[in-house]
């Protein structure tokens, strides 16, 4: 079982920046990737970015060039740096411990509690 705790959300004006953190603990034996998802009101949860244990990253088209996912293995923490934020980035952001196979990220049942990001226009 993996425990995930997100932090760093908040209210920011359009064009601003936020950095989300996801602290991990517990058994991560079968996990080889971490992902950030978001869910806006009335919409499905979507994968924003993921990073493998080897450091490979991938991003949704909507955030490419604006968001950066990274990890600090010494601190067991994954980050999502969000720049040039837009009102459409408003959502609850969730951290997930998952599996990367065959060029796809597969989420597992290991989710954090979520952190609200609100971008005002």
mmCIF file of N, CA and C in Angstrom:
data_model
loop_
_atom_site.group_PDB
_atom_site.id
_atom_site.type_symbol
_atom_site.label_atom_id
_atom_site.label_comp_id
_atom_site.label_asym_id
_atom_site.label_seq_id
_atom_site.Cartn_x
_atom_site.Cartn_y
_atom_site.Cartn_z
ATOM 1 N N UNK A 1 0.843 -1.188 0.000
ATOM 2 C CA UNK A 1 0.000 0.000 0.000
ATOM 3 C C UNK A 1 0.884 1.245 0.000
ATOM 4 N N UNK A 2 0.485 2.195 -0.834
ATOM 5 C CA UNK A 2 1.233 3.448 -0.949
ATOM 6 C C UNK A 2 0.367 4.581 -0.416
ATOM 7 N N UNK A 3 0.965 5.439 0.378
ATOM 8 C CA UNK A 3 0.261 6.619 0.861
ATOM 9 C C UNK A 3 0.778 7.842 0.115
ATOM 10 N N UNK A 4 -0.162 8.673 -0.320
ATOM 11 C CA UNK A 4 0.177 9.860 -1.103
ATOM 12 C C UNK A 4 -0.491 11.074 -0.479
ATOM 13 N N UNK A 5 0.265 12.153 -0.311
ATOM 14 C CA UNK A 5 -0.276 13.379 0.273
ATOM 15 C C UNK A 5 0.120 14.549 -0.599
ATOM 16 N N UNK A 6 -0.886 15.186 -1.207
ATOM 17 C CA UNK A 6 -0.630 16.344 -2.061
ATOM 18 C C UNK A 6 -0.676 17.629 -1.251
ATOM 19 N N UNK A 7 0.034 18.637 -1.746
ATOM 20 C CA UNK A 7 -0.010 19.975 -1.156
ATOM 21 C C UNK A 7 0.397 20.979 -2.218
ATOM 22 N N UNK A 8 0.149 22.255 -1.935
ATOM 23 C CA UNK A 8 0.618 23.308 -2.826
ATOM 24 C C UNK A 8 -0.449 23.980 -3.659
ATOM 25 N N UNK A 9 -1.678 23.490 -3.581
ATOM 26 C CA UNK A 9 -2.734 24.134 -4.340
ATOM 27 C C UNK A 9 -3.093 25.501 -3.773
ATOM 28 N N UNK A 10 -3.952 26.209 -4.497
ATOM 29 C CA UNK A 10 -4.369 27.522 -4.020
ATOM 30 C C UNK A 10 -5.029 28.325 -5.113
ATOM 31 N N UNK A 11 -5.199 29.608 -4.833
ATOM 32 C CA UNK A 11 -5.821 30.543 -5.770
ATOM 33 C C UNK A 11 -4.724 31.413 -6.379
ATOM 34 N N UNK A 12 -4.742 31.503 -7.710
ATOM 35 C CA UNK A 12 -3.719 32.281 -8.400
ATOM 36 C C UNK A 12 -4.371 32.973 -9.590
ATOM 37 N N UNK A 13 -3.826 34.106 -9.982
ATOM 38 C CA UNK A 13 -4.334 34.802 -11.153
ATOM 39 C C UNK A 13 -3.792 34.160 -12.422
ATOM 40 N N UNK A 14 -4.523 34.339 -13.499
ATOM 41 C CA UNK A 14 -4.071 33.830 -14.792
ATOM 42 C C UNK A 14 -2.681 34.372 -15.099
ATOM 43 N N UNK A 15 -1.834 33.478 -15.614
ATOM 44 C CA UNK A 15 -0.452 33.829 -15.884
ATOM 45 C C UNK A 15 0.488 33.523 -14.741
ATOM 46 N N UNK A 16 -0.061 33.205 -13.598
ATOM 47 C CA UNK A 16 0.749 32.916 -12.418
ATOM 48 C C UNK A 16 1.255 31.489 -12.389
ATOM 49 N N UNK A 17 1.914 31.149 -11.282
ATOM 50 C CA UNK A 17 2.535 29.835 -11.138
ATOM 51 C C UNK A 17 2.192 29.217 -9.782
ATOM 52 N N UNK A 18 2.195 27.910 -9.748
ATOM 53 C CA UNK A 18 2.067 27.141 -8.516
ATOM 54 C C UNK A 18 2.932 25.896 -8.645
ATOM 55 N N UNK A 19 3.386 25.388 -7.507
ATOM 56 C CA UNK A 19 4.093 24.102 -7.509
ATOM 57 C C UNK A 19 3.382 23.153 -6.559
ATOM 58 N N UNK A 20 2.927 22.050 -7.104
ATOM 59 C CA UNK A 20 2.285 21.016 -6.303
ATOM 60 C C UNK A 20 3.325 19.981 -5.874
ATOM 61 N N UNK A 21 3.116 19.456 -4.689
ATOM 62 C CA UNK A 21 3.990 18.406 -4.171
ATOM 63 C C UNK A 21 3.160 17.185 -3.824
ATOM 64 N N UNK A 22 3.756 16.018 -3.994
ATOM 65 C CA UNK A 22 3.123 14.749 -3.622
ATOM 66 C C UNK A 22 4.139 13.938 -2.836
ATOM 67 N N UNK A 23 3.927 13.858 -1.536
ATOM 68 C CA UNK A 23 4.820 13.088 -0.680
ATOM 69 C C UNK A 23 4.341 11.649 -0.640
ATOM 70 N N UNK A 24 5.253 10.714 -0.853
ATOM 71 C CA UNK A 24 4.886 9.299 -0.902
ATOM 72 C C UNK A 24 5.510 8.541 0.265
ATOM 73 N N UNK A 25 4.822 7.513 0.692
ATOM 74 C CA UNK A 25 5.351 6.633 1.728
ATOM 75 C C UNK A 25 4.705 5.269 1.568
ATOM 76 N N UNK A 26 5.280 4.272 2.223
ATOM 77 C CA UNK A 26 4.730 2.932 2.135
ATOM 78 C C UNK A 26 5.445 2.091 1.089
ATOM 79 N N UNK A 27 4.867 0.945 0.794
ATOM 80 C CA UNK A 27 5.478 -0.010 -0.113
ATOM 81 C C UNK A 27 5.226 0.391 -1.561
ATOM 82 N N UNK A 28 6.308 0.606 -2.303
ATOM 83 C CA UNK A 28 6.178 0.992 -3.702
ATOM 84 C C UNK A 28 6.859 -0.021 -4.603
ATOM 85 N N UNK A 29 6.876 -1.270 -4.161
ATOM 86 C CA UNK A 29 7.637 -2.302 -4.870
ATOM 87 C C UNK A 29 7.199 -2.455 -6.310
ATOM 88 N N UNK A 30 5.884 -2.429 -6.554
ATOM 89 C CA UNK A 30 5.388 -2.698 -7.900
ATOM 90 C C UNK A 30 5.153 -1.438 -8.722
ATOM 91 N N UNK A 31 5.460 -0.267 -8.153
ATOM 92 C CA UNK A 31 5.192 0.985 -8.831
ATOM 93 C C UNK A 31 6.422 1.422 -9.618
ATOM 94 N N UNK A 32 6.244 1.797 -10.891
ATOM 95 C CA UNK A 32 7.390 2.291 -11.647
ATOM 96 C C UNK A 32 7.149 3.644 -12.284
ATOM 97 N N UNK A 33 6.063 4.307 -11.869
ATOM 98 C CA UNK A 33 5.790 5.638 -12.404
ATOM 99 C C UNK A 33 4.850 6.377 -11.467
ATOM 100 N N UNK A 34 4.857 7.699 -11.568
ATOM 101 C CA UNK A 34 3.955 8.549 -10.795
ATOM 102 C C UNK A 34 3.257 9.498 -11.753
ATOM 103 N N UNK A 35 2.005 9.767 -11.470
ATOM 104 C CA UNK A 35 1.249 10.648 -12.346
ATOM 105 C C UNK A 35 0.496 11.720 -11.596
ATOM 106 N N UNK A 36 0.261 12.815 -12.291
ATOM 107 C CA UNK A 36 -0.625 13.866 -11.792
ATOM 108 C C UNK A 36 -1.868 13.881 -12.684
ATOM 109 N N UNK A 37 -3.025 13.843 -12.035
ATOM 110 C CA UNK A 37 -4.306 13.932 -12.713
ATOM 111 C C UNK A 37 -5.009 15.206 -12.238
ATOM 112 N N UNK A 38 -6.036 15.597 -12.980
ATOM 113 C CA UNK A 38 -6.891 16.681 -12.520
ATOM 114 C C UNK A 38 -8.330 16.386 -12.911
ATOM 115 N N UNK A 39 -9.234 16.954 -12.111
ATOM 116 C CA UNK A 39 -10.650 16.789 -12.382
ATOM 117 C C UNK A 39 -11.356 18.102 -12.127
ATOM 118 N N UNK A 40 -11.915 18.650 -13.188
ATOM 119 C CA UNK A 40 -12.693 19.883 -13.090
ATOM 120 C C UNK A 40 -14.160 19.519 -12.852
ATOM 121 N N UNK A 41 -14.948 20.428 -12.295
ATOM 122 C CA UNK A 41 -16.357 20.140 -12.041
ATOM 123 C C UNK A 41 -17.090 19.701 -13.303
ATOM 124 N N UNK A 42 -17.791 18.589 -13.206
ATOM 125 C CA UNK A 42 -18.568 18.095 -14.330
ATOM 126 C C UNK A 42 -17.765 17.409 -15.413
ATOM 127 N N UNK A 43 -16.474 17.223 -15.187
ATOM 128 C CA UNK A 43 -15.618 16.595 -16.191
ATOM 129 C C UNK A 43 -14.954 15.345 -15.623
ATOM 130 N N UNK A 44 -14.488 14.499 -16.531
ATOM 131 C CA UNK A 44 -13.791 13.290 -16.104
ATOM 132 C C UNK A 44 -12.375 13.629 -15.637
ATOM 133 N N UNK A 45 -11.844 12.781 -14.804
ATOM 134 C CA UNK A 45 -10.467 12.941 -14.355
ATOM 135 C C UNK A 45 -9.550 12.664 -15.533
ATOM 136 N N UNK A 46 -8.547 13.517 -15.728
ATOM 137 C CA UNK A 46 -7.645 13.368 -16.863
ATOM 138 C C UNK A 46 -6.194 13.360 -16.399
ATOM 139 N N UNK A 47 -5.385 12.610 -17.125
ATOM 140 C CA UNK A 47 -3.955 12.544 -16.832
ATOM 141 C C UNK A 47 -3.278 13.795 -17.364
ATOM 142 N N UNK A 48 -2.570 14.487 -16.492
ATOM 143 C CA UNK A 48 -1.891 15.727 -16.862
ATOM 144 C C UNK A 48 -0.437 15.450 -17.234
ATOM 145 N N UNK A 49 0.233 14.643 -16.421
ATOM 146 C CA UNK A 49 1.650 14.350 -16.652
ATOM 147 C C UNK A 49 2.029 13.101 -15.876
ATOM 148 N N UNK A 50 3.045 12.412 -16.367
ATOM 149 C CA UNK A 50 3.579 11.310 -15.587
ATOM 150 C C UNK A 50 5.099 11.266 -15.723
ATOM 151 N N UNK A 51 5.728 10.603 -14.761
ATOM 152 C CA UNK A 51 7.176 10.456 -14.757
ATOM 153 C C UNK A 51 7.507 9.045 -14.301
ATOM 154 N N UNK A 52 8.439 8.410 -15.002
ATOM 155 C CA UNK A 52 8.826 7.050 -14.640
ATOM 156 C C UNK A 52 9.969 7.073 -13.630
ATOM 157 N N UNK A 53 10.271 5.908 -13.078
ATOM 158 C CA UNK A 53 11.387 5.827 -12.147
ATOM 159 C C UNK A 53 12.700 6.171 -12.833
ATOM 160 N N UNK A 54 12.747 5.980 -14.156
ATOM 161 C CA UNK A 54 13.936 6.334 -14.919
ATOM 162 C C UNK A 54 14.015 7.799 -15.285
ATOM 163 N N UNK A 55 12.955 8.552 -14.982
ATOM 164 C CA UNK A 55 12.967 9.986 -15.248
ATOM 165 C C UNK A 55 12.306 10.407 -16.544
ATOM 166 N N UNK A 56 11.773 9.464 -17.310
ATOM 167 C CA UNK A 56 11.071 9.830 -18.542
ATOM 168 C C UNK A 56 9.743 10.489 -18.193
ATOM 169 N N UNK A 57 9.393 11.500 -18.971
ATOM 170 C CA UNK A 57 8.171 12.248 -18.686
ATOM 171 C C UNK A 57 7.274 12.325 -19.916
ATOM 172 N N UNK A 58 6.008 12.591 -19.658
ATOM 173 C CA UNK A 58 5.053 12.802 -20.742
ATOM 174 C C UNK A 58 3.960 13.722 -20.228
ATOM 175 N N UNK A 59 3.417 14.526 -21.153
ATOM 176 C CA UNK A 59 2.445 15.536 -20.759
ATOM 177 C C UNK A 59 1.223 15.520 -21.670
ATOM 178 N N UNK A 60 0.091 15.917 -21.116
ATOM 179 C CA UNK A 60 -1.087 16.161 -21.933
ATOM 180 C C UNK A 60 -0.802 17.367 -22.835
ATOM 181 N N UNK A 61 -1.382 17.356 -24.018
ATOM 182 C CA UNK A 61 -1.147 18.454 -24.955
ATOM 183 C C UNK A 61 -1.530 19.804 -24.362
ATOM 184 N N UNK A 62 -2.547 19.813 -23.524
ATOM 185 C CA UNK A 62 -3.061 21.070 -22.974
ATOM 186 C C UNK A 62 -2.082 21.748 -22.011
ATOM 187 N N UNK A 63 -1.086 21.016 -21.520
ATOM 188 C CA UNK A 63 -0.163 21.607 -20.544
ATOM 189 C C UNK A 63 1.288 21.595 -21.017
ATOM 190 N N UNK A 64 1.536 21.040 -22.193
ATOM 191 C CA UNK A 64 2.910 20.985 -22.696
ATOM 192 C C UNK A 64 3.498 22.384 -22.801
ATOM 193 N N UNK A 65 4.739 22.510 -22.333
ATOM 194 C CA UNK A 65 5.413 23.793 -22.374
ATOM 195 C C UNK A 65 5.095 24.697 -21.200
ATOM 196 N N UNK A 66 4.101 24.317 -20.394
ATOM 197 C CA UNK A 66 3.717 25.130 -19.237
ATOM 198 C C UNK A 66 3.948 24.397 -17.921
ATOM 199 N N UNK A 67 3.731 23.091 -17.910
ATOM 200 C CA UNK A 67 3.870 22.283 -16.701
ATOM 201 C C UNK A 67 5.121 21.426 -16.796
ATOM 202 N N UNK A 68 5.730 21.184 -15.637
ATOM 203 C CA UNK A 68 6.895 20.312 -15.561
ATOM 204 C C UNK A 68 6.748 19.371 -14.371
ATOM 205 N N UNK A 69 6.834 18.079 -14.636
ATOM 206 C CA UNK A 69 6.794 17.092 -13.562
ATOM 207 C C UNK A 69 8.226 16.675 -13.239
ATOM 208 N N UNK A 70 8.496 16.492 -11.963
ATOM 209 C CA UNK A 70 9.831 16.078 -11.541
ATOM 210 C C UNK A 70 9.711 15.247 -10.267
ATOM 211 N N UNK A 71 10.819 14.633 -9.874
ATOM 212 C CA UNK A 71 10.797 13.824 -8.663
ATOM 213 C C UNK A 71 12.101 13.979 -7.915
ATOM 214 N N UNK A 72 12.017 13.918 -6.602
ATOM 215 C CA UNK A 72 13.187 13.933 -5.733
ATOM 216 C C UNK A 72 13.167 12.610 -4.984
ATOM 217 N N UNK A 73 13.957 11.666 -5.433
ATOM 218 C CA UNK A 73 13.927 10.329 -4.844
ATOM 219 C C UNK A 73 14.388 10.329 -3.389
ATOM 220 N N UNK A 74 15.284 11.234 -3.046
ATOM 221 C CA UNK A 74 15.766 11.302 -1.664
ATOM 222 C C UNK A 74 14.653 11.726 -0.716
ATOM 223 N N UNK A 75 13.725 12.536 -1.227
ATOM 224 C CA UNK A 75 12.619 13.006 -0.397
ATOM 225 C C UNK A 75 11.325 12.240 -0.653
ATOM 226 N N UNK A 76 11.372 11.260 -1.551
ATOM 227 C CA UNK A 76 10.167 10.490 -1.904
ATOM 228 C C UNK A 76 9.015 11.421 -2.273
ATOM 229 N N UNK A 77 9.326 12.407 -3.080
ATOM 230 C CA UNK A 77 8.341 13.424 -3.425
ATOM 231 C C UNK A 77 8.344 13.665 -4.937
ATOM 232 N N UNK A 78 7.143 13.843 -5.466
ATOM 233 C CA UNK A 78 6.959 14.192 -6.873
ATOM 234 C C UNK A 78 6.358 15.596 -6.925
ATOM 235 N N UNK A 79 6.803 16.377 -7.890
ATOM 236 C CA UNK A 79 6.360 17.751 -8.013
ATOM 237 C C UNK A 79 5.687 17.988 -9.358
ATOM 238 N N UNK A 80 4.831 18.992 -9.372
ATOM 239 C CA UNK A 80 4.265 19.484 -10.620
ATOM 240 C C UNK A 80 4.385 21.009 -10.596
ATOM 241 N N UNK A 81 5.327 21.513 -11.371
ATOM 242 C CA UNK A 81 5.495 22.949 -11.512
ATOM 243 C C UNK A 81 4.568 23.439 -12.616
ATOM 244 N N UNK A 82 3.696 24.369 -12.265
ATOM 245 C CA UNK A 82 2.689 24.855 -13.214
ATOM 246 C C UNK A 82 2.913 26.347 -13.447
ATOM 247 N N UNK A 83 3.267 26.686 -14.674
ATOM 248 C CA UNK A 83 3.497 28.072 -15.056
ATOM 249 C C UNK A 83 2.461 28.524 -16.081
ATOM 250 N N UNK A 84 2.372 29.823 -16.263
ATOM 251 C CA UNK A 84 1.437 30.396 -17.250
ATOM 252 C C UNK A 84 0.044 29.800 -17.084
ATOM 253 N N UNK A 85 -0.427 29.766 -15.867
ATOM 254 C CA UNK A 85 -1.718 29.130 -15.574
ATOM 255 C C UNK A 85 -2.873 29.865 -16.241
ATOM 256 N N UNK A 86 -3.863 29.068 -16.645
ATOM 257 C CA UNK A 86 -5.043 29.582 -17.313
ATOM 258 C C UNK A 86 -6.274 29.230 -16.486
ATOM 259 N N UNK A 87 -7.362 29.964 -16.647
ATOM 260 C CA UNK A 87 -8.590 29.614 -15.918
ATOM 261 C C UNK A 87 -9.033 28.171 -16.177
ATOM 262 N N UNK A 88 -8.785 27.659 -17.364
ATOM 263 C CA UNK A 88 -9.175 26.278 -17.672
ATOM 264 C C UNK A 88 -8.321 25.237 -16.956
ATOM 265 N N UNK A 89 -7.277 25.662 -16.269
ATOM 266 C CA UNK A 89 -6.489 24.744 -15.444
ATOM 267 C C UNK A 89 -7.130 24.531 -14.075
ATOM 268 N N UNK A 90 -8.176 25.267 -13.780
ATOM 269 C CA UNK A 90 -8.870 25.127 -12.495
ATOM 270 C C UNK A 90 -9.428 23.714 -12.341
ATOM 271 N N UNK A 91 -9.060 23.052 -11.258
ATOM 272 C CA UNK A 91 -9.471 21.669 -11.024
ATOM 273 C C UNK A 91 -8.919 21.217 -9.677
ATOM 274 N N UNK A 92 -9.368 20.055 -9.259
ATOM 275 C CA UNK A 92 -8.710 19.367 -8.146
ATOM 276 C C UNK A 92 -7.629 18.488 -8.761
ATOM 277 N N UNK A 93 -6.421 18.619 -8.256
ATOM 278 C CA UNK A 93 -5.286 17.873 -8.779
ATOM 279 C C UNK A 93 -4.968 16.712 -7.835
ATOM 280 N N UNK A 94 -4.784 15.532 -8.445
ATOM 281 C CA UNK A 94 -4.541 14.316 -7.684
ATOM 282 C C UNK A 94 -3.215 13.684 -8.103
ATOM 283 N N UNK A 95 -2.533 13.140 -7.133
ATOM 284 C CA UNK A 95 -1.324 12.378 -7.371
ATOM 285 C C UNK A 95 -1.691 10.889 -7.407
ATOM 286 N N UNK A 96 -1.016 10.152 -8.276
ATOM 287 C CA UNK A 96 -1.277 8.714 -8.388
ATOM 288 C C UNK A 96 0.041 7.956 -8.532
ATOM 289 N N UNK A 97 0.101 6.802 -7.886
ATOM 290 C CA UNK A 97 1.247 5.904 -8.055
ATOM 291 C C UNK A 97 0.819 4.823 -9.034
ATOM 292 N N UNK A 98 1.497 4.717 -10.174
ATOM 293 C CA UNK A 98 1.009 3.836 -11.217
ATOM 294 C C UNK A 98 2.070 2.986 -11.884
ATOM 295 N N UNK A 99 1.696 2.476 -13.038
ATOM 296 C CA UNK A 99 2.543 1.567 -13.804
ATOM 297 C C UNK A 99 2.707 2.108 -15.214
ATOM 298 N N UNK A 100 3.912 2.063 -15.707
ATOM 299 C CA UNK A 100 4.191 2.505 -17.074
ATOM 300 C C UNK A 100 4.635 1.290 -17.872
ATOM 301 N N UNK A 101 3.791 0.939 -18.856
ATOM 302 C CA UNK A 101 4.096 -0.221 -19.688
ATOM 303 C C UNK A 101 3.679 0.052 -21.116
ATOM 304 N N UNK A 102 4.543 -0.306 -22.043
ATOM 305 C CA UNK A 102 4.171 -0.194 -23.442
ATOM 306 C C UNK A 102 3.774 1.209 -23.862
ATOM 307 N N UNK A 103 4.460 2.214 -23.330
ATOM 308 C CA UNK A 103 4.223 3.617 -23.670
ATOM 309 C C UNK A 103 2.922 4.165 -23.087
ATOM 310 N N UNK A 104 2.331 3.450 -22.162
ATOM 311 C CA UNK A 104 1.106 3.936 -21.535
ATOM 312 C C UNK A 104 1.273 3.977 -20.020
ATOM 313 N N UNK A 105 0.600 4.949 -19.412
ATOM 314 C CA UNK A 105 0.561 5.052 -17.964
ATOM 315 C C UNK A 105 -0.745 4.453 -17.478
ATOM 316 N N UNK A 106 -0.647 3.511 -16.552
ATOM 317 C CA UNK A 106 -1.818 2.859 -15.991
ATOM 318 C C UNK A 106 -1.935 3.254 -14.514
ATOM 319 N N UNK A 107 -3.014 3.951 -14.158
ATOM 320 C CA UNK A 107 -3.171 4.327 -12.753
ATOM 321 C C UNK A 107 -3.518 3.110 -11.913
ATOM 322 N N UNK A 108 -3.086 3.133 -10.663
ATOM 323 C CA UNK A 108 -3.503 2.116 -9.717
ATOM 324 C C UNK A 108 -4.493 2.749 -8.752
ATOM 325 N N UNK A 109 -4.874 2.000 -7.744
ATOM 326 C CA UNK A 109 -5.847 2.498 -6.771
ATOM 327 C C UNK A 109 -5.211 3.414 -5.733
ATOM 328 N N UNK A 110 -3.935 3.720 -5.910
ATOM 329 C CA UNK A 110 -3.221 4.553 -4.936
ATOM 330 C C UNK A 110 -3.344 6.028 -5.326
ATOM 331 N N UNK A 111 -4.284 6.711 -4.684
ATOM 332 C CA UNK A 111 -4.541 8.123 -4.946
ATOM 333 C C UNK A 111 -4.318 8.941 -3.690
ATOM 334 N N UNK A 112 -3.929 10.213 -3.890
ATOM 335 C CA UNK A 112 -3.919 11.154 -2.797
ATOM 336 C C UNK A 112 -5.315 11.735 -2.613
ATOM 337 N N UNK A 113 -5.427 12.654 -1.647
ATOM 338 C CA UNK A 113 -6.728 13.230 -1.336
ATOM 339 C C UNK A 113 -7.096 14.378 -2.262
ATOM 340 N N UNK A 114 -6.124 14.870 -3.021
ATOM 341 C CA UNK A 114 -6.380 15.950 -3.960
ATOM 342 C C UNK A 114 -6.090 17.314 -3.365
ATOM 343 N N UNK A 115 -5.735 18.251 -4.233
ATOM 344 C CA UNK A 115 -5.499 19.635 -3.821
ATOM 345 C C UNK A 115 -6.131 20.558 -4.863
ATOM 346 N N UNK A 116 -6.863 21.549 -4.377
ATOM 347 C CA UNK A 116 -7.620 22.446 -5.269
ATOM 348 C C UNK A 116 -6.699 23.508 -5.861
ATOM 349 N N UNK A 117 -6.807 23.663 -7.174
ATOM 350 C CA UNK A 117 -6.122 24.748 -7.877
ATOM 351 C C UNK A 117 -7.197 25.594 -8.552
ATOM 352 N N UNK A 118 -7.211 26.876 -8.243
ATOM 353 C CA UNK A 118 -8.173 27.790 -8.837
ATOM 354 C C UNK A 118 -7.425 28.933 -9.499
ATOM 355 N N UNK A 119 -7.698 29.124 -10.792
ATOM 356 C CA UNK A 119 -7.037 30.180 -11.550
ATOM 357 C C UNK A 119 -8.086 31.213 -11.936
ATOM 358 N N UNK A 120 -7.919 32.426 -11.471
ATOM 359 C CA UNK A 120 -8.883 33.477 -11.764
ATOM 360 C C UNK A 120 -8.448 34.263 -13.007
ATOM 361 N N UNK A 121 -9.435 34.753 -13.736
ATOM 362 C CA UNK A 121 -9.140 35.488 -14.976
ATOM 363 C C UNK A 121 -8.957 36.975 -14.708
#
